[in-house]
């Protein structure tokens, strides 16, 4: 029986043609495909500015810098995320802390955030930046987080690496409430450029800063210079930036993929709904549905319900892997990693994230997953669990 991965890129002939056309064009990088992709992405996400970057981690890093994060600042994120959501703050010398998750949505808990902000305000240790994460593609409570940000004076950098194509209160994720939003185009994500990312913002000044930081802090724009050009070759480095650019090859793939976003999203949604009904009655907890939020369905993560079965997560995981089903686990809580333990975090600090992690399994979910393959996954689960 063939192996079913937990995630798989979806590359069409049109995607391939788009990359090949770019290979034959004048620019492999720093050419017109980048601006075209940014424009396509901004239009699709109803946002004024989209800045393409080498990967979402790079996007998170320069977004932190552009939002003014530096040594000694405090940045809060979710422990149920990929390492990059926290590491980006460490790159800037900031101190990271976490807000535990809501067990229902698996996103940062709004009640937990409110309580932690009250405590922090009392001891004058409020955060400068909040990095909420749309886990599995489900949008988090951004409207309420914005109210809290305005009340307590912090900024919001949304990590929407899972949420390309998701919508929140009727609008695409990345278009409102956050100061900046980061998307990932890694091969396992919703749309891919192999490696790649995008930062969206409604703020023109912030977008200009991101463009500078992604390319060495250089400008060729006379209005942005401190000195006077002594010739047409003149450029200036006005700050310390990086080479965090996306290539034209990747941008061409991104634009082609974006054309199929709605179609691929519909397939993911349908498969998720099918999992919901196929898993009914099994001792597992399925992803939550929240009104006025449409998940991008990057992941379909279940939790083994330990109150209703004696089979362990490890046994279920191994049974699925033995049957050629590429399940995975998202995420080991960030604060339990040795690097973060050395910074003072310990097990028990964020019990909801730890409890979720202890029982979680991400089932295969990608647009080309067939109903027969999905049935195979559910059959193995059923046979193992009951
Ligand atoms: C994938 C991912 C990232 C990092 O994305 P890259 O493009 O691989 O750098 C960051 N945050 C979350 C939540 C992710 O899933």
Short mmCIF file of N, CA and C in Angstrom, two decimals, residues 63-234:
data_model
loop_
_atom_site.label_atom_id
_atom_site.label_comp_id
_atom_site.label_asym_id
_atom_site.label_seq_id
_atom_site.Cartn_x
_atom_site.Cartn_y
_atom_site.Cartn_z
N UNK A 63 9.95 41.82 10.70
CA UNK A 63 8.73 42.49 11.18
C UNK A 63 8.93 42.91 12.64
N UNK A 64 9.55 42.05 13.44
CA UNK A 64 9.87 42.43 14.83
C UNK A 64 10.73 43.68 14.83
N UNK A 65 11.78 43.69 14.00
CA UNK A 65 12.69 44.85 13.95
C UNK A 65 11.95 46.10 13.49
N UNK A 66 11.14 45.94 12.43
CA UNK A 66 10.42 47.10 11.88
C UNK A 66 9.41 47.64 12.89
N UNK A 67 8.92 46.78 13.77
CA UNK A 67 7.98 47.22 14.81
C UNK A 67 8.73 47.75 16.03
N UNK A 68 10.05 47.84 15.91
CA UNK A 68 10.85 48.50 16.95
C UNK A 68 11.30 47.61 18.08
N UNK A 69 11.19 46.29 17.90
CA UNK A 69 11.58 45.38 18.98
C UNK A 69 13.10 45.29 19.09
N UNK A 70 13.59 45.41 20.30
CA UNK A 70 15.04 45.37 20.52
C UNK A 70 15.36 44.77 21.88
N UNK A 71 16.64 44.79 22.26
CA UNK A 71 17.08 44.18 23.53
C UNK A 71 16.26 44.66 24.72
N UNK A 72 15.86 43.69 25.55
CA UNK A 72 15.13 44.02 26.77
C UNK A 72 13.63 44.15 26.59
N UNK A 73 13.15 44.24 25.33
CA UNK A 73 11.70 44.30 25.12
C UNK A 73 11.07 42.96 25.46
N UNK A 74 9.76 43.00 25.70
CA UNK A 74 9.04 41.78 26.02
C UNK A 74 8.08 41.42 24.88
N UNK A 75 8.18 40.16 24.43
CA UNK A 75 7.35 39.67 23.33
C UNK A 75 6.64 38.41 23.81
N UNK A 76 5.32 38.38 23.64
CA UNK A 76 4.53 37.21 24.07
C UNK A 76 3.99 36.48 22.86
N UNK A 77 4.05 35.15 22.89
CA UNK A 77 3.48 34.36 21.80
C UNK A 77 2.80 33.12 22.37
N UNK A 78 2.38 32.24 21.48
CA UNK A 78 1.71 31.00 21.90
C UNK A 78 2.72 29.88 22.03
N UNK A 79 2.61 29.07 23.09
CA UNK A 79 3.53 27.93 23.20
C UNK A 79 3.21 26.83 22.19
N UNK A 80 1.98 26.84 21.65
CA UNK A 80 1.59 25.81 20.68
C UNK A 80 1.85 26.33 19.27
N UNK A 81 3.13 26.41 18.92
CA UNK A 81 3.50 26.92 17.60
C UNK A 81 4.84 26.36 17.21
N UNK A 82 5.23 26.68 15.98
CA UNK A 82 6.57 26.33 15.53
C UNK A 82 7.56 27.29 16.19
N UNK A 83 8.77 26.80 16.38
CA UNK A 83 9.82 27.54 17.09
C UNK A 83 9.98 28.98 16.62
N UNK A 84 9.79 29.22 15.33
CA UNK A 84 10.07 30.53 14.74
C UNK A 84 9.23 31.64 15.37
N UNK A 85 8.02 31.31 15.86
CA UNK A 85 7.14 32.33 16.45
C UNK A 85 7.79 32.98 17.67
N UNK A 86 8.64 32.24 18.35
CA UNK A 86 9.34 32.77 19.53
C UNK A 86 10.76 33.20 19.18
N UNK A 87 11.42 32.42 18.34
CA UNK A 87 12.83 32.71 18.02
C UNK A 87 13.00 34.11 17.43
N UNK A 88 12.02 34.57 16.65
CA UNK A 88 12.15 35.87 15.98
C UNK A 88 12.41 36.98 17.00
N UNK A 89 11.76 36.88 18.17
CA UNK A 89 11.97 37.90 19.20
C UNK A 89 13.37 37.78 19.80
N UNK A 90 13.83 36.55 19.94
CA UNK A 90 15.18 36.33 20.49
C UNK A 90 16.25 36.90 19.55
N UNK A 91 16.01 36.81 18.22
CA UNK A 91 16.98 37.38 17.26
C UNK A 91 17.19 38.87 17.55
N UNK A 92 16.14 39.52 18.06
CA UNK A 92 16.21 40.97 18.30
C UNK A 92 16.69 41.28 19.72
N UNK A 93 16.99 40.24 20.49
CA UNK A 93 17.46 40.45 21.86
C UNK A 93 16.33 40.64 22.85
N UNK A 94 15.10 40.41 22.41
CA UNK A 94 13.95 40.59 23.30
C UNK A 94 13.75 39.36 24.19
N UNK A 95 13.00 39.56 25.27
CA UNK A 95 12.64 38.45 26.16
C UNK A 95 11.31 37.87 25.71
N UNK A 96 11.25 36.55 25.62
CA UNK A 96 10.03 35.88 25.17
C UNK A 96 9.25 35.36 26.38
N UNK A 97 7.94 35.51 26.32
CA UNK A 97 7.08 34.83 27.28
C UNK A 97 5.89 34.27 26.48
N UNK A 98 5.12 33.40 27.11
CA UNK A 98 4.03 32.72 26.42
C UNK A 98 2.71 32.95 27.13
N UNK A 99 1.64 32.88 26.35
CA UNK A 99 0.29 32.89 26.91
C UNK A 99 -0.30 31.53 26.56
N UNK A 100 -0.80 30.82 27.55
CA UNK A 100 -1.27 29.45 27.33
C UNK A 100 -2.45 29.44 26.35
N UNK A 101 -2.76 28.26 25.83
CA UNK A 101 -3.79 28.15 24.79
C UNK A 101 -5.17 27.90 25.37
N UNK A 102 -6.16 28.15 24.55
CA UNK A 102 -7.54 27.77 24.82
C UNK A 102 -7.67 26.32 24.34
N UNK A 103 -8.03 25.39 25.23
CA UNK A 103 -8.05 23.98 24.82
C UNK A 103 -9.02 23.70 23.67
N UNK A 104 -10.03 24.54 23.52
CA UNK A 104 -11.01 24.31 22.44
C UNK A 104 -10.44 24.69 21.08
N UNK A 105 -9.87 25.89 20.98
CA UNK A 105 -9.37 26.35 19.66
C UNK A 105 -7.91 26.02 19.44
N UNK A 106 -7.19 25.76 20.54
CA UNK A 106 -5.75 25.49 20.51
C UNK A 106 -4.94 26.74 20.13
N UNK A 107 -5.62 27.86 20.03
CA UNK A 107 -4.96 29.15 19.82
C UNK A 107 -4.72 29.80 21.18
N UNK A 108 -3.94 30.89 21.19
CA UNK A 108 -3.71 31.65 22.41
C UNK A 108 -5.04 31.96 23.08
N UNK A 109 -5.12 31.72 24.39
CA UNK A 109 -6.36 31.95 25.12
C UNK A 109 -6.56 33.43 25.37
N UNK A 110 -7.74 33.93 25.00
CA UNK A 110 -8.04 35.35 25.21
C UNK A 110 -8.16 35.65 26.70
N UNK A 111 -8.83 34.75 27.43
CA UNK A 111 -8.96 34.93 28.88
C UNK A 111 -7.57 34.90 29.53
N UNK A 112 -6.74 33.99 29.08
CA UNK A 112 -5.38 33.89 29.60
C UNK A 112 -4.59 35.16 29.32
N UNK A 113 -4.78 35.70 28.12
CA UNK A 113 -4.08 36.93 27.75
C UNK A 113 -4.53 38.08 28.64
N UNK A 114 -5.86 38.21 28.82
CA UNK A 114 -6.39 39.30 29.67
C UNK A 114 -5.79 39.22 31.07
N UNK A 115 -5.80 38.01 31.64
CA UNK A 115 -5.30 37.84 33.01
C UNK A 115 -3.82 38.17 33.10
N UNK A 116 -3.06 37.71 32.10
CA UNK A 116 -1.61 37.94 32.14
C UNK A 116 -1.30 39.43 31.96
N UNK A 117 -2.09 40.12 31.13
CA UNK A 117 -1.88 41.56 30.93
C UNK A 117 -2.16 42.33 32.23
N UNK A 118 -3.22 41.92 32.93
CA UNK A 118 -3.54 42.60 34.19
C UNK A 118 -2.40 42.46 35.19
N UNK A 119 -1.89 41.22 35.27
CA UNK A 119 -0.76 40.98 36.19
C UNK A 119 0.46 41.78 35.76
N UNK A 120 0.72 41.81 34.45
CA UNK A 120 1.91 42.51 33.94
C UNK A 120 1.79 44.01 34.17
N UNK A 121 0.57 44.53 34.00
CA UNK A 121 0.36 45.97 34.20
C UNK A 121 0.65 46.35 35.65
N UNK A 122 0.24 45.45 36.57
CA UNK A 122 0.41 45.74 37.99
C UNK A 122 1.88 45.84 38.38
N UNK A 123 2.74 45.11 37.67
CA UNK A 123 4.17 45.16 38.03
C UNK A 123 4.98 45.89 36.96
N UNK A 124 4.27 46.62 36.08
CA UNK A 124 4.92 47.44 35.06
C UNK A 124 5.81 46.60 34.14
N UNK A 125 5.31 45.45 33.73
CA UNK A 125 6.08 44.60 32.82
C UNK A 125 5.22 44.17 31.62
N UNK A 126 4.50 45.13 31.07
CA UNK A 126 3.66 44.85 29.90
C UNK A 126 4.53 44.51 28.68
N UNK A 127 4.01 43.71 27.76
CA UNK A 127 4.79 43.39 26.57
C UNK A 127 4.77 44.56 25.57
N UNK A 128 5.79 44.60 24.71
CA UNK A 128 5.79 45.56 23.61
C UNK A 128 5.11 44.96 22.38
N UNK A 129 5.14 43.63 22.30
CA UNK A 129 4.62 42.97 21.09
C UNK A 129 3.97 41.64 21.44
N UNK A 130 2.84 41.38 20.77
CA UNK A 130 2.14 40.10 20.90
C UNK A 130 2.22 39.40 19.54
N UNK A 131 2.58 38.10 19.56
CA UNK A 131 2.62 37.33 18.31
C UNK A 131 1.63 36.17 18.43
N UNK A 132 0.36 36.42 18.14
CA UNK A 132 -0.60 35.31 18.15
C UNK A 132 -0.43 34.46 16.89
N UNK A 133 -0.83 33.20 16.99
CA UNK A 133 -0.62 32.24 15.90
C UNK A 133 -1.96 31.63 15.53
N UNK A 134 -2.28 31.60 14.24
CA UNK A 134 -3.52 30.96 13.78
C UNK A 134 -3.25 29.47 13.63
N UNK A 135 -3.33 28.75 14.75
CA UNK A 135 -2.94 27.34 14.73
C UNK A 135 -3.82 26.53 13.78
N UNK A 136 -3.16 25.74 12.93
CA UNK A 136 -3.81 24.86 11.96
C UNK A 136 -4.58 25.63 10.89
N UNK A 137 -4.53 26.98 10.98
CA UNK A 137 -5.25 27.80 9.99
C UNK A 137 -6.48 28.47 10.54
N UNK A 138 -6.80 28.18 11.83
CA UNK A 138 -7.99 28.80 12.46
C UNK A 138 -7.62 30.19 12.99
N UNK A 139 -8.28 31.23 12.48
CA UNK A 139 -7.94 32.58 12.94
C UNK A 139 -8.14 32.75 14.44
N UNK A 140 -7.22 33.49 15.08
CA UNK A 140 -7.34 33.72 16.52
C UNK A 140 -8.17 34.98 16.79
N UNK A 141 -8.30 35.35 18.08
CA UNK A 141 -9.24 36.42 18.49
C UNK A 141 -8.66 37.81 18.25
N UNK A 142 -8.39 38.13 17.00
CA UNK A 142 -7.65 39.36 16.71
C UNK A 142 -8.40 40.64 17.07
N UNK A 143 -9.73 40.64 16.91
CA UNK A 143 -10.46 41.89 17.19
C UNK A 143 -10.32 42.25 18.67
N UNK A 144 -10.50 41.26 19.53
CA UNK A 144 -10.36 41.50 20.96
C UNK A 144 -8.90 41.80 21.33
N UNK A 145 -7.98 41.11 20.66
CA UNK A 145 -6.56 41.37 20.93
C UNK A 145 -6.19 42.81 20.56
N UNK A 146 -6.80 43.31 19.47
CA UNK A 146 -6.56 44.70 19.06
C UNK A 146 -7.02 45.66 20.14
N UNK A 147 -8.19 45.39 20.72
CA UNK A 147 -8.69 46.25 21.81
C UNK A 147 -7.71 46.27 22.98
N UNK A 148 -7.22 45.08 23.30
CA UNK A 148 -6.25 44.98 24.40
C UNK A 148 -4.94 45.70 24.04
N UNK A 149 -4.53 45.57 22.79
CA UNK A 149 -3.29 46.22 22.33
C UNK A 149 -3.41 47.73 22.48
N UNK A 150 -4.58 48.27 22.10
CA UNK A 150 -4.77 49.71 22.19
C UNK A 150 -4.86 50.16 23.66
N UNK A 151 -5.48 49.31 24.48
CA UNK A 151 -5.60 49.69 25.90
C UNK A 151 -4.24 49.65 26.61
N UNK A 152 -3.46 48.59 26.33
CA UNK A 152 -2.21 48.40 27.08
C UNK A 152 -0.97 48.89 26.34
N UNK A 153 -1.16 49.29 25.08
CA UNK A 153 -0.02 49.90 24.37
C UNK A 153 1.01 48.93 23.83
N UNK A 154 0.57 47.77 23.34
CA UNK A 154 1.52 46.89 22.63
C UNK A 154 1.09 46.76 21.17
N UNK A 155 1.98 46.20 20.36
CA UNK A 155 1.67 45.99 18.94
C UNK A 155 1.38 44.51 18.69
N UNK A 156 0.79 44.22 17.52
CA UNK A 156 0.45 42.84 17.19
C UNK A 156 1.11 42.44 15.87
N UNK A 157 1.88 41.36 15.94
CA UNK A 157 2.45 40.73 14.74
C UNK A 157 1.79 39.35 14.65
N UNK A 158 0.89 39.17 13.68
CA UNK A 158 0.17 37.91 13.59
C UNK A 158 1.00 36.90 12.81
N UNK A 159 1.20 35.72 13.40
CA UNK A 159 1.86 34.64 12.67
C UNK A 159 0.76 33.80 12.01
N UNK A 160 0.51 34.13 10.73
CA UNK A 160 -0.52 33.44 9.96
C UNK A 160 0.12 32.45 8.99
N UNK A 161 1.24 31.86 9.43
CA UNK A 161 1.94 30.91 8.58
C UNK A 161 1.04 29.76 8.13
N UNK A 162 0.02 29.44 8.95
CA UNK A 162 -0.90 28.34 8.61
C UNK A 162 -2.14 28.84 7.88
N UNK A 163 -2.28 30.15 7.73
CA UNK A 163 -3.63 30.68 7.48
C UNK A 163 -3.81 31.39 6.14
N UNK A 164 -2.97 31.12 5.16
CA UNK A 164 -3.21 31.70 3.83
C UNK A 164 -4.58 31.23 3.34
N UNK A 165 -5.44 32.20 3.02
CA UNK A 165 -6.77 31.84 2.51
C UNK A 165 -7.83 31.77 3.60
N UNK A 166 -7.44 31.87 4.86
CA UNK A 166 -8.42 31.85 5.94
C UNK A 166 -9.12 33.20 6.02
N UNK A 167 -10.32 33.22 6.61
CA UNK A 167 -10.96 34.52 6.79
C UNK A 167 -11.52 34.65 8.19
N UNK A 168 -11.60 35.93 8.60
CA UNK A 168 -11.95 36.27 9.98
C UNK A 168 -12.91 37.44 9.92
N UNK A 169 -14.10 37.27 10.50
CA UNK A 169 -15.14 38.31 10.48
C UNK A 169 -15.36 38.83 9.06
N UNK A 170 -15.39 37.91 8.12
CA UNK A 170 -15.74 38.26 6.74
C UNK A 170 -14.63 38.80 5.88
N UNK A 171 -13.42 38.91 6.44
CA UNK A 171 -12.32 39.41 5.62
C UNK A 171 -11.11 38.49 5.70
N UNK A 172 -10.26 38.51 4.66
CA UNK A 172 -9.09 37.61 4.68
C UNK A 172 -8.18 37.91 5.87
N UNK A 173 -7.63 36.87 6.44
CA UNK A 173 -6.59 37.01 7.46
C UNK A 173 -5.45 37.82 6.85
N UNK A 174 -4.89 38.74 7.61
CA UNK A 174 -3.79 39.56 7.10
C UNK A 174 -4.24 40.93 6.66
N UNK A 175 -5.56 41.19 6.72
CA UNK A 175 -6.05 42.47 6.21
C UNK A 175 -6.38 43.46 7.32
N UNK A 176 -6.62 42.98 8.54
CA UNK A 176 -7.03 43.94 9.57
C UNK A 176 -6.64 43.46 10.97
N UNK A 177 -6.66 44.43 11.90
CA UNK A 177 -6.41 44.25 13.34
C UNK A 177 -4.93 44.10 13.73
N UNK A 178 -4.14 43.31 12.99
CA UNK A 178 -2.72 43.19 13.35
C UNK A 178 -1.94 44.34 12.72
N UNK A 179 -0.82 44.73 13.33
CA UNK A 179 0.05 45.74 12.71
C UNK A 179 0.74 45.15 11.48
N UNK A 180 1.10 43.88 11.57
CA UNK A 180 1.67 43.17 10.43
C UNK A 180 1.32 41.69 10.58
N UNK A 181 1.25 41.00 9.45
CA UNK A 181 0.89 39.58 9.44
C UNK A 181 1.89 38.84 8.57
N UNK A 182 2.35 37.68 9.05
CA UNK A 182 3.35 36.91 8.31
C UNK A 182 2.74 35.59 7.84
N UNK A 183 3.01 35.25 6.57
CA UNK A 183 2.56 33.99 5.96
C UNK A 183 3.78 33.17 5.55
N UNK A 184 3.63 31.85 5.57
CA UNK A 184 4.72 30.97 5.12
C UNK A 184 4.32 30.23 3.85
N UNK A 185 5.29 30.10 2.95
CA UNK A 185 5.08 29.32 1.72
C UNK A 185 6.02 28.13 1.68
N UNK A 186 6.38 27.61 2.85
CA UNK A 186 7.14 26.36 2.90
C UNK A 186 6.33 25.27 2.21
N UNK A 187 7.03 24.26 1.73
CA UNK A 187 6.37 23.23 0.89
C UNK A 187 5.18 22.55 1.55
N UNK A 188 5.14 22.47 2.88
CA UNK A 188 3.99 21.80 3.51
C UNK A 188 2.81 22.76 3.72
N UNK A 189 2.99 24.03 3.45
CA UNK A 189 1.93 24.99 3.78
C UNK A 189 0.87 25.08 2.67
N UNK A 190 -0.06 26.01 2.84
CA UNK A 190 -1.26 26.08 1.99
C UNK A 190 -0.95 26.36 0.51
N UNK A 191 -0.15 27.39 0.26
CA UNK A 191 0.42 27.60 -1.08
C UNK A 191 1.93 27.62 -0.87
N UNK A 192 2.66 27.19 -1.89
CA UNK A 192 4.10 27.06 -1.67
C UNK A 192 4.93 27.76 -2.73
N UNK A 193 6.12 28.21 -2.29
CA UNK A 193 7.18 28.65 -3.19
C UNK A 193 8.45 27.84 -2.82
N UNK A 194 8.27 26.65 -2.32
CA UNK A 194 9.32 25.76 -1.78
C UNK A 194 9.77 26.30 -0.40
N UNK A 195 10.46 27.42 -0.40
CA UNK A 195 10.70 28.22 0.80
C UNK A 195 10.19 29.62 0.43
N UNK A 196 9.62 30.30 1.38
CA UNK A 196 9.18 31.66 1.06
C UNK A 196 8.22 32.17 2.11
N UNK A 197 8.01 33.47 2.10
CA UNK A 197 7.08 34.06 3.06
C UNK A 197 6.61 35.42 2.57
N UNK A 198 5.63 35.96 3.28
CA UNK A 198 5.08 37.27 2.93
C UNK A 198 4.71 37.99 4.22
N UNK A 199 4.97 39.29 4.24
CA UNK A 199 4.51 40.12 5.36
C UNK A 199 3.50 41.10 4.80
N UNK A 200 2.31 41.14 5.37
CA UNK A 200 1.31 42.11 4.93
C UNK A 200 1.11 43.16 6.01
N UNK A 201 0.78 44.36 5.56
CA UNK A 201 0.47 45.45 6.49
C UNK A 201 -0.33 46.53 5.76
N UNK A 202 -1.12 47.28 6.52
CA UNK A 202 -1.84 48.42 5.94
C UNK A 202 -1.00 49.69 6.08
N UNK A 203 0.17 49.58 6.72
CA UNK A 203 0.98 50.74 7.07
C UNK A 203 2.14 50.91 6.07
N UNK A 204 2.10 52.01 5.30
CA UNK A 204 3.09 52.23 4.23
C UNK A 204 4.51 52.40 4.79
N UNK A 205 4.63 53.07 5.93
CA UNK A 205 5.96 53.29 6.52
C UNK A 205 6.58 51.96 6.94
N UNK A 206 5.73 51.13 7.53
CA UNK A 206 6.19 49.81 7.96
C UNK A 206 6.62 48.97 6.75
N UNK A 207 5.84 49.04 5.68
CA UNK A 207 6.15 48.27 4.47
C UNK A 207 7.50 48.71 3.89
N UNK A 208 7.75 50.02 3.87
CA UNK A 208 9.01 50.54 3.34
C UNK A 208 10.18 50.04 4.19
N UNK A 209 9.99 50.02 5.48
CA UNK A 209 11.03 49.55 6.41
C UNK A 209 11.32 48.06 6.19
N UNK A 210 10.25 47.28 5.95
CA UNK A 210 10.41 45.84 5.69
C UNK A 210 11.20 45.64 4.39
N UNK A 211 10.90 46.45 3.36
CA UNK A 211 11.61 46.32 2.07
C UNK A 211 13.09 46.65 2.25
N UNK A 212 13.36 47.63 3.08
CA UNK A 212 14.76 47.99 3.35
C UNK A 212 15.47 46.86 4.09
N UNK A 213 14.84 46.37 5.15
CA UNK A 213 15.47 45.34 5.99
C UNK A 213 15.68 44.02 5.25
N UNK A 214 14.83 43.72 4.27
CA UNK A 214 14.99 42.43 3.57
C UNK A 214 16.15 42.48 2.59
N UNK A 215 16.66 43.67 2.29
CA UNK A 215 17.75 43.78 1.33
C UNK A 215 18.83 44.75 1.82
N UNK A 216 19.52 44.34 2.89
CA UNK A 216 20.74 45.01 3.38
C UNK A 216 20.55 46.41 3.95
N UNK A 217 19.30 46.87 4.07
CA UNK A 217 19.10 48.24 4.53
C UNK A 217 19.49 49.26 3.48
N UNK A 218 19.46 48.79 2.22
CA UNK A 218 19.89 49.63 1.08
C UNK A 218 18.72 50.34 0.44
N UNK A 219 18.98 51.52 -0.10
CA UNK A 219 17.94 52.19 -0.88
C UNK A 219 18.56 52.83 -2.13
N UNK A 220 17.78 52.85 -3.19
CA UNK A 220 18.15 53.60 -4.40
C UNK A 220 17.16 54.74 -4.62
N UNK A 221 16.36 54.97 -3.60
CA UNK A 221 15.29 55.97 -3.67
C UNK A 221 15.81 57.29 -3.10
N UNK A 222 16.06 58.31 -3.96
CA UNK A 222 16.68 59.56 -3.46
C UNK A 222 15.95 60.16 -2.26
N UNK A 223 14.62 60.06 -2.24
CA UNK A 223 13.88 60.67 -1.13
C UNK A 223 14.16 59.98 0.21
N UNK A 224 14.65 58.73 0.14
CA UNK A 224 14.93 58.00 1.38
C UNK A 224 16.39 58.14 1.81
N UNK A 225 17.19 58.91 1.04
CA UNK A 225 18.63 58.99 1.32
C UNK A 225 18.97 60.12 2.27
N UNK A 226 20.10 59.95 2.94
CA UNK A 226 20.58 61.02 3.81
C UNK A 226 21.51 61.95 3.04
N UNK A 227 22.29 61.36 2.11
CA UNK A 227 23.21 62.16 1.30
C UNK A 227 22.62 62.50 -0.07
N UNK A 228 23.47 63.05 -0.93
CA UNK A 228 23.04 63.40 -2.28
C UNK A 228 23.71 62.45 -3.26
N UNK A 229 22.96 61.85 -4.17
CA UNK A 229 23.58 60.94 -5.14
C UNK A 229 24.68 61.66 -5.93
N UNK A 230 25.85 61.00 -6.09
CA UNK A 230 26.89 61.60 -6.93
C UNK A 230 26.89 60.96 -8.32
N UNK A 231 25.86 60.21 -8.63
CA UNK A 231 25.71 59.62 -9.96
C UNK A 231 24.57 58.63 -9.97
N UNK A 232 24.20 58.15 -11.16
CA UNK A 232 23.05 57.25 -11.28
C UNK A 232 23.27 55.90 -10.60
N UNK A 233 24.57 55.56 -10.34
CA UNK A 233 24.88 54.28 -9.68
C UNK A 233 24.65 54.31 -8.18
N UNK A 234 24.39 55.49 -7.66
CA UNK A 234 24.44 55.72 -6.21
C UNK A 234 23.37 54.94 -5.45
#
